Every structure is written in C-alpha cells, then in structure tokens.
Tab-separated table of C-alpha atoms in Angstrom:
chain	number	residue	atom	x	y	z
M	1	MET	CA	41.146	-82.270	-8.459
M	2	ASN	CA	43.761	-84.049	-6.318
M	3	SER	CA	46.368	-82.299	-4.155
M	4	LEU	CA	49.112	-82.688	-6.789
M	5	GLN	CA	46.929	-81.071	-9.423
M	6	LEU	CA	45.987	-78.298	-7.018
M	7	ARG	CA	49.613	-77.649	-6.227
M	8	SER	CA	50.467	-77.549	-9.914
M	9	SER	CA	47.605	-75.148	-10.547
M	10	CYS	CA	48.696	-72.930	-7.606
M	11	GLU	CA	52.251	-72.803	-8.927
M	12	LEU	CA	51.058	-71.895	-12.435
M	13	LEU	CA	48.866	-69.050	-11.151
M	14	ARG	CA	51.702	-67.701	-9.007
M	15	GLN	CA	54.031	-67.756	-12.014
M	16	LYS	CA	51.558	-65.696	-14.031
M	17	GLY	CA	51.308	-63.236	-11.185
M	18	ASN	CA	55.109	-63.105	-10.827
M	19	LYS	CA	55.485	-62.296	-14.527
M	20	LEU	CA	53.239	-59.226	-14.196
M	21	TYR	CA	54.861	-58.263	-10.890
M	22	ASN	CA	58.323	-58.290	-12.500
M	23	GLU	CA	57.103	-56.213	-15.456
M	24	VAL	CA	55.951	-53.496	-13.078
M	25	SER	CA	58.920	-53.641	-10.703
M	26	LYS	CA	61.502	-53.519	-13.506
M	27	GLY	CA	59.700	-51.365	-16.045
M	28	ASN	CA	59.116	-47.621	-16.212
M	29	LEU	CA	55.350	-47.828	-16.583
M	30	GLY	CA	52.782	-45.077	-16.210
M	31	PRO	CA	50.226	-45.145	-13.388
M	32	CYS	CA	47.341	-46.582	-15.412
M	33	VAL	CA	49.322	-49.425	-17.028
M	34	ALA	CA	51.068	-50.266	-13.757
M	35	ARG	CA	47.765	-50.378	-11.855
M	36	HIS	CA	46.212	-52.641	-14.472
M	37	LYS	CA	49.106	-55.125	-14.361
M	38	LEU	CA	49.266	-55.075	-10.560
M	39	GLN	CA	45.522	-55.667	-10.352
M	40	LYS	CA	45.806	-58.674	-12.698
M	41	ALA	CA	48.762	-60.009	-10.706
M	42	HIS	CA	46.745	-59.609	-7.516
M	43	GLU	CA	43.927	-61.645	-9.035
M	44	PHE	CA	46.321	-64.439	-10.002
M	45	TYR	CA	47.779	-64.550	-6.491
M	46	GLU	CA	44.283	-64.606	-4.934
M	47	LYS	CA	43.268	-67.476	-7.191
M	48	ALA	CA	46.481	-69.298	-6.339
M	49	LEU	CA	45.701	-68.852	-2.649
M	50	GLY	CA	42.218	-70.212	-3.268
M	51	VAL	CA	43.551	-73.472	-4.694
M	52	SER	CA	46.452	-73.814	-2.215
M	53	ALA	CA	46.491	-77.353	-0.903
M	54	THR	CA	49.255	-77.035	1.690
M	55	GLU	CA	50.476	-74.620	4.306
M	56	ASP	CA	53.670	-74.277	2.286
M	57	ASP	CA	51.686	-73.056	-0.735
M	58	LYS	CA	49.646	-70.678	1.410
M	59	ALA	CA	52.861	-69.209	2.886
M	60	SER	CA	54.263	-68.609	-0.611
M	61	CYS	CA	51.003	-67.028	-1.831
M	62	TYR	CA	50.859	-64.680	1.140
M	63	LYS	CA	54.488	-63.727	0.551
M	64	ASN	CA	53.635	-62.920	-3.090
M	65	LEU	CA	50.649	-60.859	-2.020
M	66	GLY	CA	52.770	-59.045	0.533
M	67	ALA	CA	55.442	-58.168	-2.037
M	68	LEU	CA	52.798	-57.107	-4.568
M	69	ASN	CA	51.034	-54.758	-2.160
M	70	TRP	CA	54.339	-53.336	-0.921
M	71	LEU	CA	55.337	-52.525	-4.506
M	72	TRP	CA	51.872	-51.159	-5.262
M	73	GLY	CA	51.755	-49.026	-2.144
M	74	LYS	CA	55.202	-47.492	-2.793
M	75	ARG	CA	54.401	-46.755	-6.451
M	76	GLU	CA	51.094	-45.108	-5.556
M	77	TRP	CA	52.898	-42.969	-2.970
M	78	VAL	CA	55.333	-41.808	-5.662
M	79	PHE	CA	52.428	-41.086	-8.048
M	80	TYR	CA	50.684	-39.140	-5.299
M	81	GLN	CA	53.797	-37.032	-4.596
M	82	GLU	CA	54.174	-36.184	-8.278
M	83	GLU	CA	50.485	-35.371	-8.607
M	84	GLU	CA	50.411	-33.284	-5.429
M	85	THR	CA	53.346	-31.220	-6.704
M	86	ALA	CA	51.686	-30.673	-10.081
M	87	TRP	CA	48.239	-29.915	-8.626
M	88	LYS	CA	49.377	-27.966	-5.576
M	89	GLY	CA	46.673	-25.592	-4.399
M	90	LYS	CA	44.051	-27.255	-6.620
M	91	GLN	CA	41.225	-29.680	-6.024
M	92	GLY	CA	40.931	-33.075	-7.635
M	93	LEU	CA	43.900	-35.128	-6.459
M	94	SER	CA	43.495	-38.770	-7.412
M	95	SER	CA	42.918	-41.687	-5.096
M	96	ALA	CA	46.649	-42.506	-5.146
M	97	LEU	CA	47.038	-41.735	-1.436
M	98	SER	CA	44.131	-43.976	-0.532
M	99	ILE	CA	45.536	-46.807	-2.656
M	100	ALA	CA	48.995	-46.286	-1.134
M	101	LYS	CA	47.565	-46.540	2.365
M	102	SER	CA	45.616	-49.685	1.465
M	103	GLY	CA	48.606	-51.304	-0.222
M	104	MET	CA	50.980	-50.683	2.667
M	105	THR	CA	48.460	-51.955	5.182
M	106	LYS	CA	47.676	-55.116	3.236
M	107	CYS	CA	51.330	-55.860	2.519
M	108	LEU	CA	52.027	-56.137	6.243
M	109	GLU	CA	48.934	-58.257	6.863
M	110	PHE	CA	49.964	-60.631	4.090
M	111	TYR	CA	53.566	-60.783	5.315
M	112	PHE	CA	52.359	-61.628	8.822
M	113	LYS	CA	50.261	-64.506	7.448
M	114	ALA	CA	53.243	-65.653	5.364
M	115	LEU	CA	55.276	-65.857	8.569
M	116	ASP	CA	52.521	-67.801	10.347
M	117	TYR	CA	52.036	-70.339	7.560
M	118	GLY	CA	55.765	-70.467	6.845
M	119	SER	CA	56.439	-71.482	10.443
M	120	LEU	CA	53.714	-74.134	10.293
M	121	ALA	CA	55.112	-75.439	6.996
M	122	MET	CA	58.607	-75.618	8.504
M	123	LYS	CA	59.996	-73.240	5.883
M	124	GLN	CA	63.749	-72.767	6.011
M	125	GLN	CA	64.954	-70.060	8.369
M	126	HIS	CA	66.416	-67.872	5.604
M	127	TRP	CA	62.944	-67.753	3.989
M	128	LEU	CA	61.397	-66.489	7.217
M	129	THR	CA	64.295	-64.116	7.876
M	130	GLN	CA	63.894	-62.618	4.403
M	131	ILE	CA	60.290	-61.635	5.220
M	132	GLU	CA	61.284	-60.234	8.608
M	133	ASP	CA	63.994	-58.148	6.901
M	134	THR	CA	61.456	-56.875	4.381
M	135	ILE	CA	59.107	-55.776	7.173
M	136	SER	CA	62.054	-53.988	8.802
M	137	LYS	CA	62.747	-52.212	5.504
M	138	ILE	CA	59.111	-51.076	5.370
M	139	VAL	CA	59.496	-49.565	8.837
M	140	GLN	CA	62.752	-47.820	7.829
M	141	TRP	CA	61.186	-46.559	4.594
M	142	SER	CA	58.270	-45.152	6.603
M	143	SER	CA	60.741	-43.346	8.830
M	144	ASP	CA	62.448	-41.823	5.788
M	145	GLN	CA	59.156	-40.379	4.525
M	146	LEU	CA	58.956	-38.131	7.581
M	147	TYR	CA	61.743	-36.004	6.127
M	148	SER	CA	60.251	-35.604	2.656
M	149	ASP	CA	58.445	-32.499	1.397
M	150	HIS	CA	55.199	-34.478	1.417
M	151	SER	CA	55.509	-35.820	4.967
M	152	PRO	CA	52.173	-34.340	6.190
M	153	SER	CA	50.304	-36.471	3.649
M	154	PHE	CA	52.105	-39.608	4.815
M	155	GLU	CA	50.862	-39.342	8.397
M	156	PRO	CA	47.585	-41.260	7.741
M	157	VAL	CA	49.611	-44.036	6.087
M	158	LEU	CA	51.986	-44.173	9.034
M	159	ARG	CA	49.093	-44.309	11.491
M	160	VAL	CA	47.616	-47.320	9.675
M	161	LEU	CA	51.000	-49.055	9.606
M	162	CYS	CA	51.277	-48.589	13.372
M	163	GLU	CA	47.827	-50.035	13.963
M	164	THR	CA	48.474	-52.959	11.629
M	165	VAL	CA	51.745	-53.981	13.253
M	166	GLY	CA	50.638	-53.130	16.785
M	167	ASN	CA	47.378	-55.084	16.606
M	168	SER	CA	48.796	-58.066	14.733
M	169	LYS	CA	48.640	-61.447	16.477
M	170	ALA	CA	51.636	-62.664	14.506
M	171	GLU	CA	54.818	-63.177	16.479
M	172	TRP	CA	58.429	-63.263	15.380
M	173	PRO	CA	61.606	-62.277	17.246
M	174	GLY	CA	61.744	-58.647	16.110
M	175	ARG	CA	58.017	-57.749	16.075
M	176	ARG	CA	57.809	-56.053	19.456
M	177	ARG	CA	60.935	-54.033	18.817
M	178	MET	CA	59.461	-53.058	15.454
M	179	CYS	CA	56.245	-51.951	17.165
M	180	VAL	CA	58.268	-49.708	19.475
M	181	MET	CA	60.123	-48.180	16.535
M	182	LEU	CA	56.958	-47.612	14.458
M	183	TYR	CA	55.073	-45.924	17.281
M	184	LYS	CA	58.155	-43.873	18.138
M	185	ILE	CA	58.441	-42.808	14.481
M	186	HIS	CA	54.773	-41.801	14.505
M	187	ALA	CA	55.252	-39.786	17.699
M	188	GLU	CA	58.353	-38.138	16.200
M	189	PHE	CA	56.365	-37.138	13.136
M	190	ILE	CA	53.611	-35.524	15.211
M	191	PHE	CA	56.258	-33.876	17.413
M	192	ARG	CA	58.111	-32.381	14.424
M	193	ARG	CA	54.864	-31.080	12.970
M	194	GLY	CA	54.064	-29.340	16.252
M	195	VAL	CA	57.526	-27.837	16.652
M	196	GLU	CA	57.465	-26.543	13.075
M	197	SER	CA	54.096	-24.865	13.624
M	198	LEU	CA	55.570	-23.053	16.620
M	199	THR	CA	59.021	-22.115	15.314
M	200	SER	CA	57.786	-21.043	11.879
M	201	THR	CA	56.345	-17.936	13.532
M	202	GLU	CA	57.317	-15.683	16.411
M	203	PHE	CA	56.685	-17.133	19.857
M	204	SER	CA	54.093	-14.443	20.422
M	205	ASP	CA	52.016	-15.806	17.512
M	206	ARG	CA	48.522	-16.632	18.751
M	207	ASP	CA	47.887	-19.616	16.464
M	208	GLY	CA	51.214	-21.430	16.268
M	209	TYR	CA	51.275	-22.370	19.939
M	210	LYS	CA	47.744	-23.829	19.724
M	211	LYS	CA	48.737	-26.129	16.862
M	212	CYS	CA	51.887	-27.120	18.720
M	213	LEU	CA	49.988	-27.774	21.956
M	214	ASN	CA	47.472	-30.011	20.157
M	215	ALA	CA	50.307	-31.881	18.453
M	216	MET	CA	52.149	-32.451	21.733
M	217	ARG	CA	48.979	-33.885	23.283
M	218	ASP	CA	48.553	-36.151	20.248
M	219	CYS	CA	52.079	-37.520	20.805
M	220	TYR	CA	51.153	-39.287	24.024
M	221	GLY	CA	48.983	-41.946	22.316
M	222	PRO	CA	51.743	-43.480	20.169
M	223	LEU	CA	54.313	-42.930	22.931
M	224	GLU	CA	52.201	-44.874	25.425
M	225	ARG	CA	51.819	-47.674	22.869
M	226	ALA	CA	55.587	-47.681	22.363
M	227	GLU	CA	56.101	-47.868	26.125
M	228	SER	CA	53.655	-50.779	26.386
M	229	PHE	CA	55.825	-52.797	24.007
M	230	VAL	CA	59.007	-51.663	25.752
M	231	GLY	CA	57.638	-53.052	28.999
M	232	ALA	CA	56.470	-56.297	27.412
M	233	VAL	CA	59.889	-57.371	26.172
M	234	SER	CA	63.495	-56.712	27.070
M	235	MET	CA	64.653	-53.752	24.964
M	236	GLY	CA	68.124	-52.354	24.516
M	237	LYS	CA	68.972	-49.328	26.648
M	238	GLU	CA	69.307	-47.179	23.528
M	239	VAL	CA	65.720	-47.834	22.396
M	240	VAL	CA	64.322	-47.215	25.876
M	241	LYS	CA	66.339	-43.986	26.100
M	242	GLN	CA	65.035	-42.784	22.718
M	243	VAL	CA	61.423	-43.221	23.822
M	244	THR	CA	62.081	-41.606	27.214
M	245	ASP	CA	63.968	-38.669	25.675
M	246	LEU	CA	61.200	-38.048	23.159
M	247	LYS	CA	58.573	-38.120	25.897
M	248	ASN	CA	60.589	-35.550	27.863
M	249	GLU	CA	60.868	-33.334	24.776
M	250	VAL	CA	57.116	-33.560	24.238
M	251	PHE	CA	56.525	-32.562	27.859
M	252	ASN	CA	58.922	-29.602	27.544
M	253	TYR	CA	57.166	-28.264	24.457
M	254	GLN	CA	53.766	-28.840	26.009
M	255	THR	CA	54.957	-26.804	28.998
M	256	LEU	CA	56.210	-24.073	26.681
M	257	CYS	CA	52.885	-23.928	24.819
M	258	GLU	CA	50.939	-23.736	28.073
M	259	ALA	CA	53.247	-20.897	29.166
M	260	ILE	CA	52.633	-19.091	25.875
M	261	GLN	CA	48.911	-19.668	26.358
M	262	ALA	CA	49.067	-17.958	29.768
M	263	ARG	CA	51.126	-15.123	28.298
M	264	VAL	CA	48.685	-14.615	25.415
M	265	GLN	CA	45.807	-14.434	27.891
M	266	GLY	CA	47.770	-11.793	29.759
M	267	GLU	CA	48.428	-9.885	26.520
M	268	GLU	CA	44.721	-9.802	25.722
M	269	LEU	CA	43.998	-8.345	29.164
M	270	LEU	CA	46.902	-5.893	28.818
M	271	GLU	CA	45.443	-4.574	25.553
M	272	LYS	CA	42.104	-3.971	27.292
M	273	ALA	CA	43.844	-2.274	30.226
M	274	MET	CA	45.698	0.052	27.845
M	275	CYS	CA	42.338	1.000	26.363
M	276	GLY	CA	41.111	2.157	29.749
M	277	ASP	CA	39.996	-0.942	31.676
M	278	MET	CA	42.535	-0.479	34.477
M	279	ASP	CA	40.906	-2.938	36.868
M	280	ILE	CA	42.206	-5.981	34.990
M	281	ILE	CA	45.886	-5.029	34.798
M	282	TRP	CA	46.799	-7.021	37.914
M	283	GLU	CA	45.130	-10.082	36.452
M	284	ALA	CA	47.218	-9.600	33.293
M	285	ILE	CA	50.390	-9.400	35.405
M	286	ASP	CA	49.387	-12.619	37.181
M	287	TYR	CA	49.135	-14.423	33.813
M	288	PHE	CA	52.547	-13.095	32.768
M	289	LYS	CA	54.058	-14.289	36.039
M	290	ILE	CA	52.523	-17.744	35.555
M	291	SER	CA	54.070	-17.887	32.098
M	292	LEU	CA	57.400	-16.726	33.514
M	293	ARG	CA	57.376	-19.227	36.363
M	294	VAL	CA	56.607	-22.177	34.083
M	295	THR	CA	59.390	-21.474	31.575
M	296	GLU	CA	62.029	-19.770	33.717
M	297	GLU	CA	65.509	-20.945	32.664
M	298	LYS	CA	63.926	-23.540	30.342
M	299	HIS	CA	62.551	-21.598	27.370
M	300	LEU	CA	64.509	-18.370	27.371
M	301	GLU	CA	62.698	-16.529	24.586
M	302	ASN	CA	59.302	-16.940	26.207
M	303	GLU	CA	60.881	-15.902	29.520
M	304	ALA	CA	62.214	-12.735	27.874
M	305	ILE	CA	58.816	-11.929	26.334
M	306	ALA	CA	56.985	-12.502	29.631
M	307	LEU	CA	59.448	-10.217	31.445
M	308	SER	CA	58.940	-7.552	28.786
M	309	ARG	CA	55.151	-7.779	29.172
M	310	ILE	CA	55.358	-7.402	32.953
M	311	GLY	CA	57.572	-4.376	32.451
M	312	LYS	CA	55.122	-2.946	29.943
M	313	SER	CA	52.251	-3.432	32.392
M	314	TYR	CA	54.078	-1.414	35.039
M	315	SER	CA	55.431	1.286	32.732
M	316	SER	CA	52.587	1.822	30.251
M	317	VAL	CA	49.530	1.232	32.415
M	318	LEU	CA	50.535	1.677	36.051
M	319	LYS	CA	53.181	4.360	35.300
M	320	MET	CA	55.576	2.734	37.762
M	321	GLU	CA	58.826	3.228	35.852
M	322	LYS	CA	61.165	2.152	38.652
M	323	LYS	CA	59.160	-1.029	39.183
M	324	ALA	CA	59.192	-1.735	35.435
M	325	HIS	CA	62.927	-1.247	34.850
M	326	PRO	CA	64.253	-4.534	36.356
M	327	TYR	CA	61.827	-6.517	34.167
M	328	HIS	CA	62.784	-4.643	31.002
M	329	PHE	CA	66.492	-4.898	31.845
M	330	GLN	CA	66.337	-8.668	32.466
M	331	SER	CA	64.309	-9.156	29.280
M	332	ILE	CA	66.945	-7.396	27.184
M	333	LYS	CA	69.757	-9.250	28.931
M	334	ILE	CA	68.217	-12.600	27.916
M	335	ALA	CA	67.373	-11.356	24.425
M	336	LEU	CA	70.958	-10.285	23.759
M	337	ALA	CA	72.143	-13.800	24.604
M	338	LEU	CA	69.658	-15.254	22.074
M	339	MET	CA	69.889	-12.458	19.521
M	340	SER	CA	68.602	-13.117	16.015
M	341	ALA	CA	67.134	-10.975	13.251
M	342	ARG	CA	63.643	-12.064	14.299
M	343	ILE	CA	64.161	-11.078	17.927
M	344	ALA	CA	65.791	-7.769	16.952
M	345	SER	CA	62.671	-6.787	14.989
M	346	SER	CA	60.192	-8.082	17.595
M	347	GLU	CA	57.813	-5.549	19.128
M	348	TRP	CA	58.553	-6.679	22.706
M	349	TYR	CA	62.327	-6.366	22.235
M	350	ILE	CA	62.063	-2.901	20.679
M	351	TYR	CA	59.712	-1.758	23.458
M	352	SER	CA	61.921	-3.009	26.307
M	353	SER	CA	65.096	-1.684	24.635
M	354	GLU	CA	63.547	1.767	24.410
M	355	ALA	CA	62.345	1.550	28.021
M	356	VAL	CA	65.843	0.603	29.241
M	357	ARG	CA	67.418	3.403	27.166
M	358	LYS	CA	65.054	6.034	28.556
M	359	HIS	CA	65.595	4.787	32.102
M	360	GLN	CA	69.370	4.941	31.763
M	361	GLU	CA	69.232	8.409	30.222
M	362	GLY	CA	67.034	9.514	33.109
M	363	VAL	CA	69.484	8.107	35.646
M	364	VAL	CA	72.397	9.898	33.956
M	365	GLU	CA	70.461	13.171	33.870
M	366	GLN	CA	69.550	12.856	37.523
M	367	GLU	CA	73.135	12.064	38.534
M	368	THR	CA	74.381	14.997	36.451
M	369	ARG	CA	71.948	17.354	38.174
M	370	GLU	CA	72.868	16.030	41.601
M	371	ASN	CA	76.581	16.323	40.846
M	372	ALA	CA	76.113	19.870	39.605
M	373	GLU	CA	74.243	20.803	42.774
M	374	ASN	CA	76.844	19.120	44.968
M	375	ARG	CA	79.722	20.756	43.089
M	376	LYS	CA	78.079	24.147	43.372
M	377	GLY	CA	77.948	23.842	47.161
M	378	SER	CA	81.533	22.546	47.337
M	379	ALA	CA	82.823	25.374	45.148
M	380	GLU	CA	81.189	27.850	47.503
M	381	ARG	CA	82.694	26.234	50.606
M	382	MET	CA	86.150	25.947	49.039
M	383	LYS	CA	86.085	29.435	47.525
M	384	GLU	CA	88.956	30.881	49.603
M	385	LYS	CA	91.181	27.835	49.230
M	386	ILE	CA	90.604	27.701	45.447
M	387	SER	CA	91.443	31.408	45.229
M	388	ALA	CA	94.676	30.828	47.132
M	389	VAL	CA	95.616	27.900	44.865
M	390	GLN	CA	94.948	29.982	41.756
M	391	SER	CA	97.082	32.778	43.177
M	392	GLU	CA	100.002	30.407	43.848
M	393	GLY	CA	99.516	28.955	40.379
M	394	SER	CA	100.937	32.128	38.866
M	395	LYS	CA	104.304	31.378	40.474
M	396	SER	CA	106.976	28.899	39.356
M	397	ALA	CA	106.327	25.170	39.132
M	398	GLU	CA	108.719	24.457	41.978
M	399	SER	CA	107.039	27.055	44.208
M	400	PHE	CA	103.553	25.709	43.354
M	401	LEU	CA	104.575	22.146	44.133
M	402	LYS	CA	105.901	23.155	47.539
M	403	TYR	CA	102.707	25.064	48.235
M	404	ILE	CA	100.266	22.245	47.479
M	405	TYR	CA	102.297	19.667	49.387
M	406	GLU	CA	102.455	21.980	52.412
M	407	LYS	CA	99.083	23.751	52.334
M	408	CYS	CA	96.972	21.163	50.478
M	409	PRO	CA	98.346	17.802	51.641
M	410	HIS	CA	96.623	14.782	50.138
M	411	PRO	CA	94.193	13.028	52.540
M	412	ASP	CA	95.764	9.704	51.554
M	413	VAL	CA	99.149	9.555	53.313
M	414	THR	CA	100.490	7.147	50.681
M	415	LYS	CA	100.157	9.923	48.113
M	416	GLN	CA	101.960	12.562	50.214
M	417	LEU	CA	105.166	12.250	48.241
M	418	LEU	CA	108.541	13.664	49.303
M	419	LEU	CA	109.635	16.343	46.874
M	420	THR	CA	113.035	16.151	45.256
M	421	LEU	CA	113.399	19.367	43.303
M	422	GLY	CA	116.307	21.436	42.007
M	423	SER	CA	116.968	20.323	38.449
M	424	PRO	CA	114.370	20.714	35.660
M	425	GLU	CA	114.235	16.938	35.316
M	426	ASN	CA	113.364	16.537	39.004
M	427	VAL	CA	110.692	19.245	38.801
M	428	LYS	CA	109.158	17.613	35.717
M	429	ALA	CA	109.084	14.213	37.453
M	430	ALA	CA	107.530	15.782	40.560
M	431	LEU	CA	104.828	17.470	38.418
M	432	LYS	CA	103.983	14.150	36.820
M	433	LYS	CA	103.619	12.434	40.216
M	434	ALA	CA	101.519	15.298	41.538
M	435	ILE	CA	99.156	15.159	38.538
M	436	VAL	CA	98.561	11.461	39.206
M	437	ALA	CA	98.006	12.038	42.928
M	438	TYR	CA	95.669	15.041	42.588
M	439	HIS	CA	93.764	14.078	39.448
M	440	PRO	CA	89.965	14.026	40.147
M	441	ASP	CA	89.660	10.486	38.731
M	442	SER	CA	92.107	9.281	41.393
M	443	ASN	CA	90.072	10.919	44.150
M	444	ARG	CA	86.555	9.578	43.581
M	445	GLN	CA	86.530	8.050	47.035
M	446	GLN	CA	87.347	11.398	48.673
M	447	SER	CA	84.879	14.140	49.643
M	448	GLN	CA	83.164	16.326	47.062
M	449	ASP	CA	84.949	19.412	48.489
M	450	TRP	CA	88.338	17.794	47.988
M	451	GLN	CA	87.472	16.690	44.428
M	452	VAL	CA	86.509	20.275	43.489
M	453	LEU	CA	89.816	21.572	44.887
M	454	CYS	CA	91.690	18.848	42.968
M	455	GLU	CA	90.138	20.013	39.692
M	456	ASP	CA	91.788	23.449	40.026
M	457	ILE	CA	95.082	22.024	41.283
M	458	THR	CA	95.259	19.551	38.376
M	459	LYS	CA	94.536	22.257	35.781
M	460	ILE	CA	97.503	24.285	37.032
M	461	LEU	CA	99.771	21.213	37.274
M	462	ASN	CA	98.933	20.205	33.694
M	463	ALA	CA	99.652	23.693	32.405
M	464	LYS	CA	103.043	23.766	34.129
M	465	TYR	CA	103.890	20.242	32.956
M	466	GLU	CA	103.228	21.323	29.349
M	467	ASN	CA	106.025	23.908	29.705
M	468	PHE	CA	108.542	21.101	30.389
M	469	LYS	CA	107.713	19.100	27.269
C-alpha cells in the first residue's frame, strides 16, 4: 500500500472514530453505551495511527486520541460522582474512578505527542495553540474539582496529572508555568484537606491535629516540584508569590500542629498527675510552655488553651492559686477576643472562667475584710471627734457648716471653701459644695481615719440638704 493509500485509509479511520466521538460528546448516553462507543472510537484512532504515513497524520491521530481520552475521563468522573452519591457508605463502587484517572493521564500524553509531531510537521500555529489551550483548560478543570463535594476522590487523579505533565519531555511555551500551577493546585488540595481535618473539631481534639500535621508534611513534595519549575524559567511575580505564600501557610499550620502535639502530651501527663502521680506535673507544664512559646501571638486559640492548661496545673495539682491566676486571666482575655459558640462551651474556657471568677471573689472578700478591720480601728480612734460632729449635727445647717469648716477643715486646701451664708439659697449652695468636698468617694486618697469621719459628716449634710429641697 503506497503512502497516498495509507493516508486515505488513515483519514477514513479517523472519520469513523470522529463520528462515534461526536455521538458521545453531543448525546445524553448512559455509561455502558458511552463506554462502548468511546472504546470503538479509540480502536479506530489506534488503527489510524498504525497506518499513519506522515508526521502530519500522526499529529492529527494523537490529537484525536487526546480529545477522546479527555472526554472519556471527564464522563467517567461524572459517572463516579453520581455513583458515589447513590452508593455512599456502601461497598461496590465501579471502576469509573480508575477509568477517569487513566483517561485524564492518557489524554495529556497524547496531546504532548500531538504537539511534538505537529511541530515536526510544521502545523499552523493556531493548530498548536488550540492544543495548548486545551491542556490549560484541563489544568483549570482539575483546579475546579478541588471545590466539589467529591474532591477527596479526585486527589489520585490530580496526582497522576501532576506526574504526567511534570515528567513529560514535551516542550511548549506554557508547559513550565502549567507545571507550577498543577503542583501548586495539588499542594493546595492537600493543604485544604489538612486544615479541614483540624478546624472541623476543637483544637484540643487528639486526632485532627495528627491528620493536619501529616497533610502539611505531604504538601512539601508538590511545593518543591513547583519551586523547581519556578527556578527553571522566568515566572511572573504573582505566580512566585502564590507558591511562596502557600509554603508559608503550610509552615504556619505545621507549627500549630506541632504546638498542639506538645500541648496534648502535656494534657496526658496532667491527667496522670491529677490521678496522683505528682512527680510528672512539672514535665506537663514544660510541654504546655513549649506549646505556648511556639504559637504565641500566631495561633491565638492554641495559646489560650495552653495558658489555661498551665493555670490548671498550678491550681488543681500544685494548689498554687496566686501563681495560676495570671495564666487563667490571660487565657480568658484571649478567648473573649476570639469568642465563638464553640469556645464558650469548651472545657478549658469554662474551667479558666470559673477560676478567674473565684479568684476575683476571693480578692473582693479579702479587701472587704481588710477594709472592715481598718474602719473598725479608725472608728475607735475618731470616736470623740465623731461624737462631737453628731452633736453639732442636731443644730441648724448654718451652724453645722461653720463648725465643720472651723473644727474639721479639709486636708486639701483647695476644698476649704469660704462660706457665704445668710439667705436660704446661700446655705443650700454651701451644703451642696460641702457634700461634694466631704463625700467619702472624693476622699479615697486621704487617710482611713479621715474617710470614716467624712462618712458621718456627709450623712448629716445630706439630711440637712434634703430639708432645703
């Protein structure tokens, strides 16, 4: 068979394959019928490739195979999503996911070969650009799958796509940039999965942080691959920044998980110490302080929990309430800034809130007792003066005002007012000024003896002022 006959045969086989391809792409066919037609189309394209006489024919055949596998892979992914939803929680899912992964991998391999042979055959630029645009669409479509309800199942497909593009020997202007984007997308997927496993439960959860930590460590592989392509070709600042920012986020969450890990180790020791093994409490506190130091001012919720645990160690085990209070107080201060329903119902928040409340009540009680004792002594020392004031209080308002300004002058010279009496209005105004000057709240900075005397003076002044209303 000469080259003209071979070319004619290749074209005929491709046309048969195209007919079946179009029936599937435009029709609403069920999985079994679609698979059968796509399989037959694939066979026609393979036969056409086998009889290709020129590089031009080979380029066209590879393009057909690429389009076929791209369509097949997408359809199988849709079938898988529908089947997974219907069979959720059951065994026996079909091989749709496996076929989808194979189709998407092969479509890229075929498109790469189409580009190679198309370049050798001197295909027109728009033909080559069309394939490059299609590969870009595959990358964008892969990115979109990360935000679907079935994204966890797509991760193996995405991994294969990364390997296929990253290991390809084919070269075209946008390949390296595409490699960066694919590996970045893969790292983003792993990152999101890790963050979700952590934030779906309370930070004190003892499984979520492990899953997140493993995910963060898994991010470095694709990120390093992305960086290798960034370094191999001049990339826009935006792309470089995206990779760098993601790497920083991964590091931050890895740090957080390691801090939670230290805190959980401390919590395990704290539980043992509360059961009687007192010797290990200082080791528990050390773990809490490590957790605190790692996340201080970076991950506020973990910082608040670590502070609460240190406080609990001092208050519950070591019975050092004064030492515990600053930790509990700082924990609550941070928690109030972050407040949510989850935090409000958290064991650590409730414990530290109660500890702060009891401490404050204790301080108030102690101050009240001390004030009562101090007042008792002052009342005894000022007994004669108070008696004299009370005696003068039975006289007229004008007489009482003269007495207190002469016999009980205010220690603050600025409050030793000149009296202008005579008319009822003047006396009323003088009473009002005296109440302000002698009121106990205005004399907190004065001695306890003076404050006790002011209490009796103010009572009498208020009573006399009421008579002028």
